[in-house]
Amino acid sequence: MDPKVAALIDKYRGYEGGLVPLLQEAQDLKGYLPREVLEQIAGGMHTSLAKVYGVATFYSQFHLKPRGKNIIRVCQGTACHVRGGTEIMARFEKELGVGSGETTPDLNFTLESVACIGACGLAPVITVNDDTHGRLTPDKIPGILEQYQERGGKQ
Amino acid sequence: MMPNRILICGGTGCISSHSRPVMDRLEKELQQANLDQEYQIIFTGCQGFCEQGPIIIVEKDSTFYCRVDPDQVPAIVQDHLKAGRPVEELLYTNPDTGITARTRDEVVFFQKQKRLVLHNCGLIDPENIDEYIARGGYKALEKALAADPLQIIEMIKKSGLRGRGGGGFPAGIKWETARNAAGKHKYVVCNADEGDPGAFMDRSIMEGDPHAVLEGMLIAGFAIGAQEGYIYIRAEYPLAVRRLLAAIRQAEEKGFIGDKILGSGFGFRIRVKQGAGAFVCGEETALIESIQGNRGMPRPRPPFPAIKGVWDMPTNVNNVETLANIPVILGMGAGEYAKIGTQQSKGTKIFALTGKINNTGLAEVPMGITLREIIYDIGGGIKDGKKFKAVQIGGPSGGCIPAEHLDVAIDYDSLISLGAMMGSGGLVVMDEETCMVDVARFFLTFTRTESCGKCTPCREGTKRLLEILERIVEGKGEKRDLETLERLGRNIIDSSLCGLGQSAPNPILSTLRYFRSEYELHIEQKVCPAGVCKALKHYRVIPEKCKACGLCKQECPVGAITGEKKAPHVIDPAKCAKCGECVKKCPFEAIVHG
Ligand SMILES: Cc1cc2nc3c(=O)[nH]c(=O)nc-3n(C[C@H](O)[C@H](O)[C@H](O)COP(=O)(O)O)c2cc1C
Ligand code: FES
């Protein structure tokens, strides 16, 4: 039993509709939602594991597997698609050696696709963690990865 | 003395074009020049002209600078602020006319706009409630609280305001229904899920003028008799969440939110709920399920949320832009407001211009403007001098409109008759290099993934549609596929549970309607005229142009190119991976595909 998760459960127990924000905060804490955490939440919220699992798997934001230190989200929205979003994704896959939805073995990067981040004016767009990078071309990608590689290394 | 203001755009677009370093540099330079008492830097919301970001406005003489780099900041301080000579090279020059604009009003992008809802966006500090109040903010709420709720509802009905979230349902009638519905509690929900890819107007309103949304919710709450409001916002918008939370806190401190608002008997609270990444949660009944902590699956309507919504209580769900229109209507009066727009669609609409267009960004225009005016006058035409092919309107539920309809006056109804829909107002412009079959496949990939799976027509139907489209772009299409697409598409529209399925086939039906021959070429001749579909690309060398330099041979990653010195090279189609690297490398333009 994780005491920090227990504290979150206490915070949301009496709160109607609290399951989604509870899962959000638990994931912020752990980086992902391992089975033990889902079980603890189900027990603490007096609901079934099936219900918690159902909610956690419905939303694309929740992750049941560990994720990388840096999260790269490549926009595959319409505006980005017509301005070459597919090539951006292909280049990331090539540089990182993983596919969309996967994490590099050194847990440095997770590569994901996202449907529109609302910066379509600068398509094609990606976000790395909370930073947005726009007007991309495939050739800019190694440079971007390098920025975060260094940061990851220092931490 | 009031300091002069310098506005720097802090919308998401400009922030990703590095407006923060520009601001930091400006701060430093002002200090060094001893001007930091005289000038005040304001980090604003989106100006809308995202293509030209980062944008700076020097308010004392309205100078409008674009694409500012931190290293150009000293020139602004020294030449402009100190010596009074605006920095020419940072002004916007119209690429068509060569005319340079000094102020925002002289920039064509802004000239055809009618910025009512966006009137504060880019001109105030969104994190400071006093700036909102100074420009007339919360006056509409004051006015509303002095009136009878029924009068407010009458006024909204008279204004003709229709929902900006896609459906275009008359806002006043929805409010009336919620007011008349029986319930111990009532709720106002602001739909800020903005799921249509290619749309970012709601985001810009929330980031640039969050109090306008709060004020709209408060007035709606007062009119229908609600005590509580939720803003349901997608998690991909962290900056908007932060600014909304700050705005709510400040409005509470000033007594605009809380008990006995402005001394009246009306009390109202607003809570922010973050989505967790599911497109279908933009649909109002799914959104309500999600607020209640469940899987966000829609349920049949009726009962509509106005009768039975959050916790089964009457709930008025409105979109961000709809709500931001409310203070405008109360401010100018319903009669004046109803003079703007067309017979059936009143007021303005904010469109997001994206895709292969020169001026990407946000533009607020009166309903009834033509697509041509938006794309060519405001949007500056097609990128790189290419030819216009179609504009996609309304996101995954919308359709593609070809060149022959560019002069139709757009409103909710004309778009539907063209096989598209207003949706949230995303306009994705496509040029001759866009393949319409690929576009349809793209949208179906989206709706297939986002289908929640509750009803069979949508869950299975979108999958089948997508399979057929994938076959076609891979060159395995069959003649009867087109008929199947149409029949299946209509069935899905007729039998799906919610708007997602009911509109998912639209991108296929509209491209079939206007670009049928393109589908036929893919199927019958195995050709993609736009040169997008990889499987249908065939690369070949034009022997007369080839100088046998060997560059393509070196570049080819799969060894598909052969050729001796002085002899034209050849590409082996069986080996070719269709990556296109040889085309890029060839100095003589001797390699083509088709
Ligand atoms: C699949 C689907 C997605 C939707 N997404 C949104 C959305 O992101 N934002 C929005 O305001 N309305 C969205 N809607 C429309 C809402 O269901 C609802 O009609 C709207 O919020 C009502 O507000 P309005 O009358 O002010 O437009 C969506 C509808 C469907 C069927
Ligand atoms: S489509 Fe990529 S940011 Fe909107």
Short mmCIF file of N, CA, C and O in Angstrom, two decimals, chain B residues 174-271:
data_model
loop_
_atom_site.label_atom_id
_atom_site.label_comp_id
_atom_site.label_asym_id
_atom_site.label_seq_id
_atom_site.Cartn_x
_atom_site.Cartn_y
_atom_site.Cartn_z
N LYS B 174 -32.34 26.65 -25.68
CA LYS B 174 -31.75 25.69 -24.76
C LYS B 174 -31.82 26.22 -23.32
O LYS B 174 -32.18 25.49 -22.39
N TRP B 175 -31.52 27.50 -23.16
CA TRP B 175 -31.57 28.11 -21.82
C TRP B 175 -32.99 28.04 -21.26
O TRP B 175 -33.20 27.75 -20.09
N GLU B 176 -33.95 28.33 -22.11
CA GLU B 176 -35.34 28.32 -21.68
C GLU B 176 -35.75 26.93 -21.20
O GLU B 176 -36.40 26.78 -20.15
N THR B 177 -35.32 25.91 -21.95
CA THR B 177 -35.64 24.53 -21.57
C THR B 177 -35.05 24.22 -20.20
O THR B 177 -35.71 23.63 -19.34
N ALA B 178 -33.79 24.61 -20.00
CA ALA B 178 -33.15 24.31 -18.72
C ALA B 178 -33.82 25.10 -17.60
O ALA B 178 -33.98 24.60 -16.47
N ARG B 179 -34.23 26.31 -17.89
CA ARG B 179 -34.89 27.12 -16.86
C ARG B 179 -36.21 26.46 -16.44
O ARG B 179 -36.54 26.38 -15.26
N ASN B 180 -36.97 25.99 -17.45
CA ASN B 180 -38.29 25.42 -17.15
C ASN B 180 -38.23 24.01 -16.58
O ASN B 180 -39.24 23.53 -16.05
N ALA B 181 -37.08 23.34 -16.72
CA ALA B 181 -36.99 21.97 -16.24
C ALA B 181 -36.98 21.96 -14.71
O ALA B 181 -36.44 22.87 -14.07
N ALA B 182 -37.62 20.92 -14.14
CA ALA B 182 -37.66 20.82 -12.68
C ALA B 182 -36.39 20.16 -12.16
O ALA B 182 -35.91 19.20 -12.74
N GLY B 183 -35.85 20.69 -11.07
CA GLY B 183 -34.66 20.09 -10.49
C GLY B 183 -34.21 20.87 -9.28
O GLY B 183 -34.31 22.10 -9.25
N LYS B 184 -33.72 20.14 -8.28
CA LYS B 184 -33.28 20.78 -7.05
C LYS B 184 -32.07 21.68 -7.33
O LYS B 184 -31.95 22.78 -6.83
N HIS B 185 -31.16 21.11 -8.11
CA HIS B 185 -29.97 21.86 -8.50
C HIS B 185 -29.97 21.99 -10.01
O HIS B 185 -30.55 21.15 -10.69
N LYS B 186 -29.29 23.01 -10.51
CA LYS B 186 -29.08 23.10 -11.95
C LYS B 186 -27.62 23.44 -12.21
O LYS B 186 -26.96 24.03 -11.36
N TYR B 187 -27.15 23.04 -13.37
CA TYR B 187 -25.74 23.25 -13.69
C TYR B 187 -25.57 23.92 -15.04
O TYR B 187 -26.39 23.77 -15.93
N VAL B 188 -24.46 24.67 -15.13
CA VAL B 188 -24.02 25.17 -16.43
C VAL B 188 -22.69 24.48 -16.73
O VAL B 188 -21.81 24.46 -15.88
N VAL B 189 -22.58 23.87 -17.90
CA VAL B 189 -21.31 23.25 -18.27
C VAL B 189 -20.75 23.99 -19.47
O VAL B 189 -21.45 24.22 -20.46
N CYS B 190 -19.49 24.37 -19.35
CA CYS B 190 -18.80 24.98 -20.48
C CYS B 190 -18.00 23.88 -21.17
O CYS B 190 -17.12 23.27 -20.57
N ASN B 191 -18.34 23.61 -22.42
CA ASN B 191 -17.67 22.57 -23.17
C ASN B 191 -16.39 23.12 -23.78
O ASN B 191 -16.41 23.85 -24.77
N ALA B 192 -15.27 22.80 -23.14
CA ALA B 192 -13.97 23.29 -23.61
C ALA B 192 -13.10 22.10 -24.01
O ALA B 192 -11.90 22.09 -23.81
N ASP B 193 -13.76 21.10 -24.58
CA ASP B 193 -13.02 19.90 -24.95
C ASP B 193 -12.31 20.08 -26.30
O ASP B 193 -11.34 19.39 -26.58
N GLU B 194 -12.81 20.98 -27.10
CA GLU B 194 -12.22 21.31 -28.41
C GLU B 194 -11.45 20.16 -29.05
O GLU B 194 -10.23 20.21 -29.19
N GLY B 195 -12.22 19.16 -29.42
CA GLY B 195 -11.57 17.96 -29.94
C GLY B 195 -11.28 17.95 -31.42
O GLY B 195 -10.46 17.17 -31.87
N ASP B 196 -11.95 18.81 -32.21
CA ASP B 196 -11.72 18.76 -33.65
C ASP B 196 -10.28 19.12 -33.97
O ASP B 196 -9.84 20.23 -33.68
N PRO B 197 -9.54 18.19 -34.58
CA PRO B 197 -8.18 18.57 -34.93
C PRO B 197 -8.23 19.70 -35.96
O PRO B 197 -9.03 19.66 -36.88
N GLY B 198 -7.41 20.69 -35.78
CA GLY B 198 -7.42 21.82 -36.71
C GLY B 198 -8.19 23.00 -36.17
O GLY B 198 -8.32 24.01 -36.84
N ALA B 199 -8.71 22.90 -34.95
CA ALA B 199 -9.45 24.02 -34.36
C ALA B 199 -8.76 24.45 -33.07
O ALA B 199 -8.39 23.61 -32.27
N PHE B 200 -8.58 25.76 -32.91
CA PHE B 200 -7.97 26.23 -31.66
C PHE B 200 -8.52 27.56 -31.21
O PHE B 200 -7.86 28.32 -30.52
N MET B 201 -9.78 27.85 -31.61
CA MET B 201 -10.38 29.13 -31.20
C MET B 201 -10.74 29.12 -29.72
O MET B 201 -10.55 30.12 -29.02
N ASP B 202 -11.26 27.99 -29.24
CA ASP B 202 -11.65 27.94 -27.83
C ASP B 202 -10.43 28.11 -26.94
O ASP B 202 -10.45 28.80 -25.93
N ARG B 203 -9.37 27.44 -27.36
CA ARG B 203 -8.12 27.57 -26.63
C ARG B 203 -7.68 29.04 -26.56
O ARG B 203 -7.32 29.54 -25.50
N SER B 204 -7.75 29.73 -27.68
CA SER B 204 -7.27 31.11 -27.69
C SER B 204 -8.15 32.02 -26.85
O SER B 204 -7.66 32.94 -26.22
N ILE B 205 -9.46 31.77 -26.87
CA ILE B 205 -10.34 32.59 -26.03
C ILE B 205 -9.99 32.38 -24.56
O ILE B 205 -9.82 33.33 -23.80
N MET B 206 -9.86 31.12 -24.16
CA MET B 206 -9.57 30.84 -22.75
C MET B 206 -8.21 31.37 -22.34
O MET B 206 -8.03 31.85 -21.22
N GLU B 207 -7.24 31.29 -23.25
CA GLU B 207 -5.91 31.78 -22.91
C GLU B 207 -5.82 33.29 -22.97
O GLU B 207 -5.04 33.89 -22.25
N GLY B 208 -6.61 33.90 -23.85
CA GLY B 208 -6.46 35.32 -24.08
C GLY B 208 -7.46 36.18 -23.33
O GLY B 208 -7.22 37.36 -23.09
N ASP B 209 -8.62 35.60 -22.98
CA ASP B 209 -9.66 36.39 -22.35
C ASP B 209 -10.54 35.49 -21.47
O ASP B 209 -11.75 35.38 -21.69
N PRO B 210 -9.94 34.86 -20.47
CA PRO B 210 -10.68 33.84 -19.70
C PRO B 210 -11.92 34.40 -19.00
O PRO B 210 -12.90 33.68 -18.85
N HIS B 211 -11.87 35.66 -18.61
CA HIS B 211 -13.02 36.20 -17.88
C HIS B 211 -14.27 36.29 -18.75
O HIS B 211 -15.39 36.24 -18.23
N ALA B 212 -14.09 36.42 -20.06
CA ALA B 212 -15.26 36.48 -20.94
C ALA B 212 -16.05 35.17 -20.84
O ALA B 212 -17.29 35.18 -20.86
N VAL B 213 -15.33 34.06 -20.72
CA VAL B 213 -15.99 32.77 -20.60
C VAL B 213 -16.70 32.67 -19.25
O VAL B 213 -17.85 32.24 -19.15
N LEU B 214 -16.01 33.10 -18.19
CA LEU B 214 -16.62 33.06 -16.86
C LEU B 214 -17.86 33.94 -16.82
O LEU B 214 -18.90 33.55 -16.28
N GLU B 215 -17.76 35.12 -17.42
CA GLU B 215 -18.90 36.03 -17.38
C GLU B 215 -20.09 35.43 -18.13
O GLU B 215 -21.23 35.49 -17.64
N GLY B 216 -19.81 34.80 -19.26
CA GLY B 216 -20.88 34.12 -20.00
C GLY B 216 -21.53 33.03 -19.17
O GLY B 216 -22.76 32.87 -19.16
N MET B 217 -20.71 32.26 -18.45
CA MET B 217 -21.26 31.18 -17.62
C MET B 217 -22.11 31.74 -16.49
O MET B 217 -23.16 31.19 -16.14
N LEU B 218 -21.63 32.82 -15.89
CA LEU B 218 -22.37 33.42 -14.78
C LEU B 218 -23.75 33.90 -15.24
O LEU B 218 -24.77 33.67 -14.58
N ILE B 219 -23.77 34.54 -16.41
CA ILE B 219 -25.05 35.05 -16.93
C ILE B 219 -25.98 33.88 -17.27
O ILE B 219 -27.17 33.90 -16.95
N ALA B 220 -25.40 32.83 -17.87
CA ALA B 220 -26.21 31.65 -18.18
C ALA B 220 -26.76 31.05 -16.89
O ALA B 220 -27.93 30.66 -16.81
N GLY B 221 -25.90 30.99 -15.86
CA GLY B 221 -26.32 30.43 -14.58
C GLY B 221 -27.46 31.22 -13.97
O GLY B 221 -28.45 30.65 -13.50
N PHE B 222 -27.34 32.53 -14.03
CA PHE B 222 -28.39 33.39 -13.49
C PHE B 222 -29.69 33.19 -14.28
O PHE B 222 -30.77 33.06 -13.70
N ALA B 223 -29.57 33.11 -15.61
CA ALA B 223 -30.77 33.02 -16.45
C ALA B 223 -31.52 31.71 -16.23
O ALA B 223 -32.74 31.68 -16.18
N ILE B 224 -30.79 30.60 -16.09
CA ILE B 224 -31.50 29.32 -15.96
C ILE B 224 -31.76 28.95 -14.50
O ILE B 224 -32.48 28.00 -14.22
N GLY B 225 -31.14 29.68 -13.59
CA GLY B 225 -31.33 29.37 -12.17
C GLY B 225 -30.41 28.27 -11.67
O GLY B 225 -30.81 27.42 -10.88
N ALA B 226 -29.16 28.30 -12.13
CA ALA B 226 -28.19 27.30 -11.70
C ALA B 226 -27.33 27.85 -10.56
O ALA B 226 -27.23 29.07 -10.39
N GLN B 227 -26.74 26.93 -9.80
CA GLN B 227 -25.90 27.35 -8.70
C GLN B 227 -24.43 27.00 -8.94
O GLN B 227 -23.54 27.43 -8.23
N GLU B 228 -24.20 26.14 -9.93
CA GLU B 228 -22.85 25.64 -10.08
C GLU B 228 -22.49 25.46 -11.54
O GLU B 228 -23.36 25.12 -12.36
N GLY B 229 -21.23 25.69 -11.86
CA GLY B 229 -20.78 25.51 -13.23
C GLY B 229 -19.52 24.67 -13.30
O GLY B 229 -18.70 24.67 -12.38
N TYR B 230 -19.40 23.91 -14.37
CA TYR B 230 -18.18 23.15 -14.64
C TYR B 230 -17.60 23.62 -15.96
O TYR B 230 -18.33 23.83 -16.92
N ILE B 231 -16.27 23.75 -15.99
CA ILE B 231 -15.61 23.91 -17.28
C ILE B 231 -14.90 22.59 -17.56
O ILE B 231 -14.03 22.19 -16.80
N TYR B 232 -15.31 21.93 -18.60
CA TYR B 232 -14.68 20.65 -18.95
C TYR B 232 -13.67 20.92 -20.05
O TYR B 232 -14.02 21.21 -21.18
N ILE B 233 -12.39 20.83 -19.70
CA ILE B 233 -11.35 21.26 -20.63
C ILE B 233 -10.39 20.12 -20.91
O ILE B 233 -10.06 19.35 -20.02
N ARG B 234 -9.96 20.04 -22.16
CA ARG B 234 -9.06 18.93 -22.49
C ARG B 234 -7.68 19.13 -21.85
O ARG B 234 -7.20 20.25 -21.71
N ALA B 235 -7.08 18.02 -21.50
CA ALA B 235 -5.83 18.06 -20.74
C ALA B 235 -4.67 18.54 -21.59
O ALA B 235 -3.62 18.90 -21.07
N GLU B 236 -4.87 18.58 -22.92
CA GLU B 236 -3.78 19.02 -23.79
C GLU B 236 -3.59 20.54 -23.72
O GLU B 236 -2.72 21.08 -24.38
N TYR B 237 -4.40 21.24 -22.94
CA TYR B 237 -4.35 22.70 -22.89
C TYR B 237 -3.88 23.21 -21.52
O TYR B 237 -4.63 23.91 -20.83
N PRO B 238 -2.66 22.91 -21.11
CA PRO B 238 -2.25 23.29 -19.75
C PRO B 238 -2.26 24.80 -19.49
O PRO B 238 -2.63 25.24 -18.41
N LEU B 239 -1.90 25.58 -20.50
CA LEU B 239 -1.84 27.03 -20.30
C LEU B 239 -3.25 27.59 -20.08
O LEU B 239 -3.48 28.45 -19.21
N ALA B 240 -4.21 27.09 -20.84
CA ALA B 240 -5.58 27.55 -20.69
C ALA B 240 -6.11 27.18 -19.30
O ALA B 240 -6.79 27.97 -18.64
N VAL B 241 -5.77 25.99 -18.83
CA VAL B 241 -6.21 25.56 -17.50
C VAL B 241 -5.66 26.52 -16.45
O VAL B 241 -6.38 27.02 -15.57
N ARG B 242 -4.36 26.84 -16.59
CA ARG B 242 -3.74 27.72 -15.60
C ARG B 242 -4.41 29.09 -15.58
O ARG B 242 -4.70 29.65 -14.54
N ARG B 243 -4.64 29.62 -16.78
CA ARG B 243 -5.22 30.98 -16.83
C ARG B 243 -6.66 30.98 -16.34
O ARG B 243 -7.09 31.95 -15.71
N LEU B 244 -7.41 29.92 -16.62
CA LEU B 244 -8.79 29.86 -16.12
C LEU B 244 -8.81 29.81 -14.60
O LEU B 244 -9.58 30.50 -13.95
N LEU B 245 -7.92 28.96 -14.04
CA LEU B 245 -7.90 28.84 -12.58
C LEU B 245 -7.54 30.19 -11.94
O LEU B 245 -8.14 30.61 -10.95
N ALA B 246 -6.57 30.88 -12.55
CA ALA B 246 -6.19 32.19 -12.02
C ALA B 246 -7.37 33.16 -12.13
O ALA B 246 -7.66 33.93 -11.21
N ALA B 247 -8.07 33.10 -13.26
CA ALA B 247 -9.20 34.01 -13.47
C ALA B 247 -10.31 33.73 -12.46
O ALA B 247 -10.90 34.67 -11.90
N ILE B 248 -10.58 32.46 -12.20
CA ILE B 248 -11.63 32.12 -11.24
C ILE B 248 -11.27 32.66 -9.86
O ILE B 248 -12.09 33.27 -9.16
N ARG B 249 -10.01 32.48 -9.48
CA ARG B 249 -9.57 32.96 -8.17
C ARG B 249 -9.75 34.48 -8.06
O ARG B 249 -10.31 34.99 -7.08
N GLN B 250 -9.34 35.19 -9.11
CA GLN B 250 -9.46 36.65 -9.05
C GLN B 250 -10.92 37.09 -9.05
O GLN B 250 -11.28 38.04 -8.36
N ALA B 251 -11.75 36.39 -9.82
CA ALA B 251 -13.17 36.76 -9.86
C ALA B 251 -13.83 36.50 -8.50
O ALA B 251 -14.72 37.24 -8.08
N GLU B 252 -13.35 35.45 -7.81
CA GLU B 252 -13.89 35.19 -6.47
C GLU B 252 -13.51 36.31 -5.51
O GLU B 252 -14.33 36.79 -4.72
N GLU B 253 -12.23 36.74 -5.64
CA GLU B 253 -11.77 37.81 -4.74
C GLU B 253 -12.56 39.10 -4.94
O GLU B 253 -12.82 39.84 -4.00
N LYS B 254 -12.95 39.34 -6.20
CA LYS B 254 -13.66 40.58 -6.50
C LYS B 254 -15.17 40.45 -6.28
O LYS B 254 -15.91 41.38 -6.53
N GLY B 255 -15.61 39.25 -5.91
CA GLY B 255 -17.04 39.07 -5.65
C GLY B 255 -17.90 38.84 -6.89
O GLY B 255 -19.12 38.99 -6.84
N PHE B 256 -17.27 38.45 -8.02
CA PHE B 256 -18.07 38.13 -9.21
C PHE B 256 -18.49 36.66 -9.18
O PHE B 256 -19.40 36.26 -9.89
N ILE B 257 -17.75 35.86 -8.41
CA ILE B 257 -18.12 34.45 -8.25
C ILE B 257 -18.21 34.22 -6.75
O ILE B 257 -17.38 34.71 -6.00
N GLY B 258 -19.23 33.49 -6.31
CA GLY B 258 -19.38 33.20 -4.88
C GLY B 258 -20.84 33.31 -4.48
O GLY B 258 -21.72 33.11 -5.31
N ASP B 259 -21.07 33.64 -3.21
CA ASP B 259 -22.45 33.83 -2.75
C ASP B 259 -22.82 35.30 -2.95
O ASP B 259 -21.97 36.16 -2.96
N LYS B 260 -24.09 35.55 -3.10
CA LYS B 260 -24.58 36.93 -3.20
C LYS B 260 -23.70 37.80 -4.10
O LYS B 260 -23.11 38.80 -3.68
N ILE B 261 -23.65 37.42 -5.35
CA ILE B 261 -22.76 38.09 -6.30
C ILE B 261 -23.21 39.54 -6.53
O ILE B 261 -24.37 39.80 -6.81
N LEU B 262 -22.27 40.47 -6.38
CA LEU B 262 -22.52 41.91 -6.54
C LEU B 262 -23.74 42.36 -5.72
O LEU B 262 -24.55 43.16 -6.19
N GLY B 263 -23.86 41.77 -4.54
CA GLY B 263 -24.94 42.20 -3.65
C GLY B 263 -26.31 41.66 -4.01
O GLY B 263 -27.31 41.99 -3.36
N SER B 264 -26.39 40.81 -5.04
CA SER B 264 -27.70 40.25 -5.41
C SER B 264 -27.96 38.98 -4.61
O SER B 264 -27.14 38.57 -3.80
N GLY B 265 -29.07 38.33 -4.89
CA GLY B 265 -29.35 37.06 -4.21
C GLY B 265 -28.77 35.88 -4.95
O GLY B 265 -28.96 34.73 -4.56
N PHE B 266 -28.02 36.14 -6.01
CA PHE B 266 -27.54 35.06 -6.88
C PHE B 266 -26.15 34.58 -6.44
O PHE B 266 -25.24 35.38 -6.25
N GLY B 267 -26.02 33.27 -6.27
CA GLY B 267 -24.73 32.70 -5.91
C GLY B 267 -24.32 31.64 -6.94
O GLY B 267 -25.17 30.90 -7.44
N PHE B 268 -23.04 31.58 -7.26
CA PHE B 268 -22.59 30.66 -8.31
C PHE B 268 -21.12 30.31 -8.10
O PHE B 268 -20.32 31.17 -7.74
N ARG B 269 -20.81 29.01 -8.30
CA ARG B 269 -19.42 28.53 -8.20
C ARG B 269 -19.00 27.93 -9.52
O ARG B 269 -19.83 27.36 -10.21
N ILE B 270 -17.73 28.04 -9.84
CA ILE B 270 -17.24 27.43 -11.07
C ILE B 270 -16.07 26.50 -10.77
O ILE B 270 -15.14 26.88 -10.07
N ARG B 271 -16.15 25.27 -11.29
CA ARG B 271 -15.07 24.31 -11.11
C ARG B 271 -14.51 23.89 -12.47
O ARG B 271 -15.24 23.83 -13.44
#
